[in-house]
């Protein structure tokens, strides 16, 4: 059975905090998923809307589809973790969100994290022995978590896909779609 047939779902969780999401790192993968026939689902700690940013400036808001407390990785084929400095930094303090990420890795679901979102993988303690990339300032965090940090556009380690920044989105989106289809 292909992973995209897992549970008969083509739904992909996109996990974010209530604010601080780098907008293009949310909208780029979202659009790629939709165009490939997947159903992205915005998951956040609270109901309502999340506030995205273009670097440090407020950008658009997006409606939350479900709260992380009401979500289960059993209902999703994969997980996308957008970046933005404040987004994963806030989200990593939410024990339910961290457990959700850990559950995705434990269930061997495809997980794709870009830029600062690697902090969620650090917090979930799932990087030991893994090869990943991220925003360069997080390389010490990755190493301290037992991972190997490399400076590459996109890194695929099993079902884990990571990229450094918005410039890497074309390669990130392609790797995300590839890992979802295998």
PDB file of C-alpha atoms in Angstrom:
ATOM      1  CA  UNK A   1       0.000   0.000   0.000  1.00  0.00           C
ATOM      2  CA  UNK A   2       1.368   3.433  -0.894  1.00  0.00           C
ATOM      3  CA  UNK A   3       1.508   5.919   1.947  1.00  0.00           C
ATOM      4  CA  UNK A   4      -0.956   8.189   0.166  1.00  0.00           C
ATOM      5  CA  UNK A   5      -3.459   5.374   0.531  1.00  0.00           C
ATOM      6  CA  UNK A   6      -2.874   5.308   4.299  1.00  0.00           C
ATOM      7  CA  UNK A   7      -6.291   5.266   5.911  1.00  0.00           C
ATOM      8  CA  UNK A   8      -7.819   6.164   2.539  1.00  0.00           C
ATOM      9  CA  UNK A   9      -6.964   9.807   3.112  1.00  0.00           C
ATOM     10  CA  UNK A  10      -5.340  12.400   0.913  1.00  0.00           C
ATOM     11  CA  UNK A  11      -5.387  14.892   3.762  1.00  0.00           C
ATOM     12  CA  UNK A  12      -2.118  16.502   4.837  1.00  0.00           C
ATOM     13  CA  UNK A  13      -1.835  18.346   8.158  1.00  0.00           C
ATOM     14  CA  UNK A  14      -0.170  21.760   8.030  1.00  0.00           C
ATOM     15  CA  UNK A  15       0.725  22.546  11.643  1.00  0.00           C
ATOM     16  CA  UNK A  16       1.270  26.163  12.716  1.00  0.00           C
ATOM     17  CA  UNK A  17       1.143  28.404  15.775  1.00  0.00           C
ATOM     18  CA  UNK A  18      -1.435  31.181  16.036  1.00  0.00           C
ATOM     19  CA  UNK A  19       0.973  33.776  14.647  1.00  0.00           C
ATOM     20  CA  UNK A  20       4.426  34.266  13.216  1.00  0.00           C
ATOM     21  CA  UNK A  21       4.118  31.879  10.264  1.00  0.00           C
ATOM     22  CA  UNK A  22       6.247  32.838   7.259  1.00  0.00           C
ATOM     23  CA  UNK A  23       3.396  33.256   4.768  1.00  0.00           C
ATOM     24  CA  UNK A  24       5.138  31.920   1.659  1.00  0.00           C
ATOM     25  CA  UNK A  25       6.231  28.819   3.606  1.00  0.00           C
ATOM     26  CA  UNK A  26       2.546  28.180   4.318  1.00  0.00           C
ATOM     27  CA  UNK A  27       1.010  29.168   0.984  1.00  0.00           C
ATOM     28  CA  UNK A  28       3.691  27.642  -1.278  1.00  0.00           C
ATOM     29  CA  UNK A  29       3.400  24.053  -0.001  1.00  0.00           C
ATOM     30  CA  UNK A  30      -0.391  24.492   0.400  1.00  0.00           C
ATOM     31  CA  UNK A  31      -0.774  25.384  -3.281  1.00  0.00           C
ATOM     32  CA  UNK A  32       1.558  22.561  -4.361  1.00  0.00           C
ATOM     33  CA  UNK A  33      -0.473  20.066  -2.324  1.00  0.00           C
ATOM     34  CA  UNK A  34      -3.786  21.265  -3.763  1.00  0.00           C
ATOM     35  CA  UNK A  35      -2.493  21.239  -7.344  1.00  0.00           C
ATOM     36  CA  UNK A  36      -1.331  17.635  -6.858  1.00  0.00           C
ATOM     37  CA  UNK A  37      -4.734  16.536  -5.550  1.00  0.00           C
ATOM     38  CA  UNK A  38      -3.977  16.515  -1.840  1.00  0.00           C
ATOM     39  CA  UNK A  39      -6.177  18.203   0.776  1.00  0.00           C
ATOM     40  CA  UNK A  40      -4.140  20.449   3.075  1.00  0.00           C
ATOM     41  CA  UNK A  41      -5.705  20.960   6.516  1.00  0.00           C
ATOM     42  CA  UNK A  42      -4.623  23.899   8.689  1.00  0.00           C
ATOM     43  CA  UNK A  43      -4.008  22.649  12.231  1.00  0.00           C
ATOM     44  CA  UNK A  44      -3.272  25.095  15.083  1.00  0.00           C
ATOM     45  CA  UNK A  45      -3.460  25.224  18.887  1.00  0.00           C
ATOM     46  CA  UNK A  46      -6.707  27.238  18.892  1.00  0.00           C
ATOM     47  CA  UNK A  47      -9.763  27.694  16.680  1.00  0.00           C
ATOM     48  CA  UNK A  48     -10.133  30.932  14.720  1.00  0.00           C
ATOM     49  CA  UNK A  49      -7.515  32.447  12.457  1.00  0.00           C
ATOM     50  CA  UNK A  50      -3.736  32.399  12.327  1.00  0.00           C
ATOM     51  CA  UNK A  51      -1.647  35.446  11.492  1.00  0.00           C
ATOM     52  CA  UNK A  52       1.017  35.003   8.837  1.00  0.00           C
ATOM     53  CA  UNK A  53       3.958  37.323   8.278  1.00  0.00           C
ATOM     54  CA  UNK A  54       6.204  38.379   5.427  1.00  0.00           C
ATOM     55  CA  UNK A  55       9.427  38.289   7.412  1.00  0.00           C
ATOM     56  CA  UNK A  56       8.657  40.777  10.225  1.00  0.00           C
ATOM     57  CA  UNK A  57       5.578  42.425   8.681  1.00  0.00           C
ATOM     58  CA  UNK A  58       2.021  41.213   9.245  1.00  0.00           C
ATOM     59  CA  UNK A  59       0.570  39.602   6.141  1.00  0.00           C
ATOM     60  CA  UNK A  60      -2.657  37.640   5.674  1.00  0.00           C
ATOM     61  CA  UNK A  61      -4.734  35.646   8.127  1.00  0.00           C
ATOM     62  CA  UNK A  62      -5.904  32.100   7.469  1.00  0.00           C
ATOM     63  CA  UNK A  63      -8.788  30.140   9.021  1.00  0.00           C
ATOM     64  CA  UNK A  64      -7.903  27.187  11.224  1.00  0.00           C
ATOM     65  CA  UNK A  65      -9.516  23.944  10.034  1.00  0.00           C
ATOM     66  CA  UNK A  66      -9.004  22.012  13.265  1.00  0.00           C
ATOM     67  CA  UNK A  67      -7.178  22.331  16.547  1.00  0.00           C
ATOM     68  CA  UNK A  68      -4.195  20.145  17.273  1.00  0.00           C
ATOM     69  CA  UNK A  69      -6.055  18.782  20.312  1.00  0.00           C
ATOM     70  CA  UNK A  70      -8.814  17.527  17.983  1.00  0.00           C
ATOM     71  CA  UNK A  71      -6.403  16.191  15.350  1.00  0.00           C
ATOM     72  CA  UNK A  72      -4.834  12.755  15.083  1.00  0.00           C
ATOM     73  CA  UNK A  73      -2.060  11.706  12.720  1.00  0.00           C
ATOM     74  CA  UNK A  74      -4.239   8.648  12.004  1.00  0.00           C
ATOM     75  CA  UNK A  75      -6.390  11.017   9.920  1.00  0.00           C
ATOM     76  CA  UNK A  76      -3.538  12.379   7.788  1.00  0.00           C
ATOM     77  CA  UNK A  77      -1.202  11.040   5.139  1.00  0.00           C
ATOM     78  CA  UNK A  78       1.553  13.483   6.117  1.00  0.00           C
ATOM     79  CA  UNK A  79       2.596  16.619   7.955  1.00  0.00           C
ATOM     80  CA  UNK A  80       3.973  19.969   6.770  1.00  0.00           C
ATOM     81  CA  UNK A  81       5.718  22.339   9.182  1.00  0.00           C
ATOM     82  CA  UNK A  82       6.067  25.896   7.801  1.00  0.00           C
ATOM     83  CA  UNK A  83       8.682  28.183   9.299  1.00  0.00           C
ATOM     84  CA  UNK A  84       8.904  31.758  10.439  1.00  0.00           C
ATOM     85  CA  UNK A  85      10.970  32.440  13.545  1.00  0.00           C
ATOM     86  CA  UNK A  86       8.066  33.056  15.949  1.00  0.00           C
ATOM     87  CA  UNK A  87       5.852  30.238  14.624  1.00  0.00           C
ATOM     88  CA  UNK A  88       7.816  27.140  15.694  1.00  0.00           C
ATOM     89  CA  UNK A  89       9.269  28.941  18.710  1.00  0.00           C
ATOM     90  CA  UNK A  90       5.734  29.394  20.089  1.00  0.00           C
ATOM     91  CA  UNK A  91       4.496  26.017  18.857  1.00  0.00           C
ATOM     92  CA  UNK A  92       7.305  24.089  20.553  1.00  0.00           C
ATOM     93  CA  UNK A  93       5.902  25.197  23.926  1.00  0.00           C
ATOM     94  CA  UNK A  94       2.618  23.415  23.144  1.00  0.00           C
ATOM     95  CA  UNK A  95       2.995  19.834  24.415  1.00  0.00           C
ATOM     96  CA  UNK A  96       0.069  18.609  22.293  1.00  0.00           C
ATOM     97  CA  UNK A  97       1.642  20.053  19.119  1.00  0.00           C
ATOM     98  CA  UNK A  98       5.011  18.507  19.963  1.00  0.00           C
ATOM     99  CA  UNK A  99       3.331  15.136  20.551  1.00  0.00           C
ATOM    100  CA  UNK A 100       1.542  15.491  17.184  1.00  0.00           C
ATOM    101  CA  UNK A 101       4.916  15.885  15.440  1.00  0.00           C
ATOM    102  CA  UNK A 102       6.379  12.959  17.388  1.00  0.00           C
ATOM    103  CA  UNK A 103       3.348  10.851  16.407  1.00  0.00           C
ATOM    104  CA  UNK A 104       3.883  11.676  12.721  1.00  0.00           C
ATOM    105  CA  UNK A 105       7.512  10.550  12.863  1.00  0.00           C
ATOM    106  CA  UNK A 106       6.649   7.446  14.938  1.00  0.00           C
ATOM    107  CA  UNK A 107       3.935   6.485  12.435  1.00  0.00           C
ATOM    108  CA  UNK A 108       6.467   6.886   9.592  1.00  0.00           C
ATOM    109  CA  UNK A 109       4.302   9.508   7.917  1.00  0.00           C
ATOM    110  CA  UNK A 110       5.996  11.910   5.515  1.00  0.00           C
ATOM    111  CA  UNK A 111       7.032  15.046   7.423  1.00  0.00           C
ATOM    112  CA  UNK A 112       8.313  18.184   5.689  1.00  0.00           C
ATOM    113  CA  UNK A 113       9.832  21.059   7.687  1.00  0.00           C
ATOM    114  CA  UNK A 114      11.264  24.263   6.281  1.00  0.00           C
ATOM    115  CA  UNK A 115      13.471  26.970   7.762  1.00  0.00           C
ATOM    116  CA  UNK A 116      12.919  27.480  11.527  1.00  0.00           C
ATOM    117  CA  UNK A 117      10.302  24.697  11.666  1.00  0.00           C
ATOM    118  CA  UNK A 118      13.160  22.292  12.427  1.00  0.00           C
ATOM    119  CA  UNK A 119      12.723  23.482  16.032  1.00  0.00           C
ATOM    120  CA  UNK A 120       9.592  21.319  16.209  1.00  0.00           C
ATOM    121  CA  UNK A 121      11.683  18.267  15.335  1.00  0.00           C
ATOM    122  CA  UNK A 122      14.308  19.269  17.898  1.00  0.00           C
ATOM    123  CA  UNK A 123      11.606  19.661  20.553  1.00  0.00           C
ATOM    124  CA  UNK A 124       9.964  16.350  19.596  1.00  0.00           C
ATOM    125  CA  UNK A 125      13.377  14.682  20.046  1.00  0.00           C
ATOM    126  CA  UNK A 126      13.233  12.916  16.674  1.00  0.00           C
ATOM    127  CA  UNK A 127      16.484  14.073  15.041  1.00  0.00           C
ATOM    128  CA  UNK A 128      18.944  11.566  16.489  1.00  0.00           C
ATOM    129  CA  UNK A 129      20.843   9.982  13.616  1.00  0.00           C
ATOM    130  CA  UNK A 130      18.993  12.038  10.995  1.00  0.00           C
ATOM    131  CA  UNK A 131      20.494  14.206   8.244  1.00  0.00           C
ATOM    132  CA  UNK A 132      18.628  17.523   7.864  1.00  0.00           C
ATOM    133  CA  UNK A 133      18.907  21.156   6.877  1.00  0.00           C
ATOM    134  CA  UNK A 134      17.283  24.330   8.201  1.00  0.00           C
ATOM    135  CA  UNK A 135      17.888  28.026   8.568  1.00  0.00           C
ATOM    136  CA  UNK A 136      21.662  28.149   9.299  1.00  0.00           C
ATOM    137  CA  UNK A 137      21.295  29.609  12.807  1.00  0.00           C
ATOM    138  CA  UNK A 138      19.643  26.355  13.963  1.00  0.00           C
ATOM    139  CA  UNK A 139      22.535  24.039  13.079  1.00  0.00           C
ATOM    140  CA  UNK A 140      23.783  23.919  16.686  1.00  0.00           C
ATOM    141  CA  UNK A 141      20.280  22.989  17.873  1.00  0.00           C
ATOM    142  CA  UNK A 142      20.180  20.176  15.309  1.00  0.00           C
ATOM    143  CA  UNK A 143      23.600  18.867  16.360  1.00  0.00           C
ATOM    144  CA  UNK A 144      22.670  19.076  20.044  1.00  0.00           C
ATOM    145  CA  UNK A 145      19.565  17.013  19.235  1.00  0.00           C
ATOM    146  CA  UNK A 146      21.733  14.306  17.660  1.00  0.00           C
ATOM    147  CA  UNK A 147      21.154  15.227  14.040  1.00  0.00           C
ATOM    148  CA  UNK A 148      23.588  15.982  11.235  1.00  0.00           C
ATOM    149  CA  UNK A 149      23.062  19.467   9.778  1.00  0.00           C
ATOM    150  CA  UNK A 150      23.996  20.148   6.148  1.00  0.00           C
ATOM    151  CA  UNK A 151      23.723  23.267   4.001  1.00  0.00           C
ATOM    152  CA  UNK A 152      21.662  21.975   1.073  1.00  0.00           C
ATOM    153  CA  UNK A 153      18.545  23.187  -0.740  1.00  0.00           C
ATOM    154  CA  UNK A 154      16.529  20.138   0.261  1.00  0.00           C
ATOM    155  CA  UNK A 155      17.427  17.058   2.283  1.00  0.00           C
ATOM    156  CA  UNK A 156      15.428  13.857   2.331  1.00  0.00           C
ATOM    157  CA  UNK A 157      16.185  11.392   5.121  1.00  0.00           C
ATOM    158  CA  UNK A 158      13.725   8.542   4.799  1.00  0.00           C
ATOM    159  CA  UNK A 159      10.287  10.145   4.982  1.00  0.00           C
ATOM    160  CA  UNK A 160      11.622  13.412   6.457  1.00  0.00           C
ATOM    161  CA  UNK A 161      12.084  16.373   4.085  1.00  0.00           C
ATOM    162  CA  UNK A 162      13.809  19.585   5.200  1.00  0.00           C
ATOM    163  CA  UNK A 163      14.817  22.841   3.501  1.00  0.00           C
ATOM    164  CA  UNK A 164      16.575  26.048   4.550  1.00  0.00           C
ATOM    165  CA  UNK A 165      14.452  29.017   3.494  1.00  0.00           C
ATOM    166  CA  UNK A 166      11.797  30.337   1.064  1.00  0.00           C
ATOM    167  CA  UNK A 167      14.276  30.282  -1.843  1.00  0.00           C
ATOM    168  CA  UNK A 168      14.250  26.479  -1.501  1.00  0.00           C
ATOM    169  CA  UNK A 169      10.450  26.165  -1.861  1.00  0.00           C
ATOM    170  CA  UNK A 170      10.451  24.719  -5.412  1.00  0.00           C
ATOM    171  CA  UNK A 171      12.758  21.857  -4.343  1.00  0.00           C
ATOM    172  CA  UNK A 172      10.978  21.513  -0.984  1.00  0.00           C
ATOM    173  CA  UNK A 173       7.555  21.253  -2.618  1.00  0.00           C
ATOM    174  CA  UNK A 174       8.809  18.708  -5.162  1.00  0.00           C
ATOM    175  CA  UNK A 175      10.369  16.567  -2.416  1.00  0.00           C
ATOM    176  CA  UNK A 176       7.201  16.862  -0.303  1.00  0.00           C
ATOM    177  CA  UNK A 177       5.023  15.624  -3.165  1.00  0.00           C
ATOM    178  CA  UNK A 178       7.493  12.858  -3.959  1.00  0.00           C
ATOM    179  CA  UNK A 179       7.621  11.543  -0.384  1.00  0.00           C
ATOM    180  CA  UNK A 180       3.814  11.656  -0.155  1.00  0.00           C
ATOM    181  CA  UNK A 181       3.495   9.519  -3.275  1.00  0.00           C
ATOM    182  CA  UNK A 182       5.916   6.777  -2.172  1.00  0.00           C
TER     183      UNK A 182
END
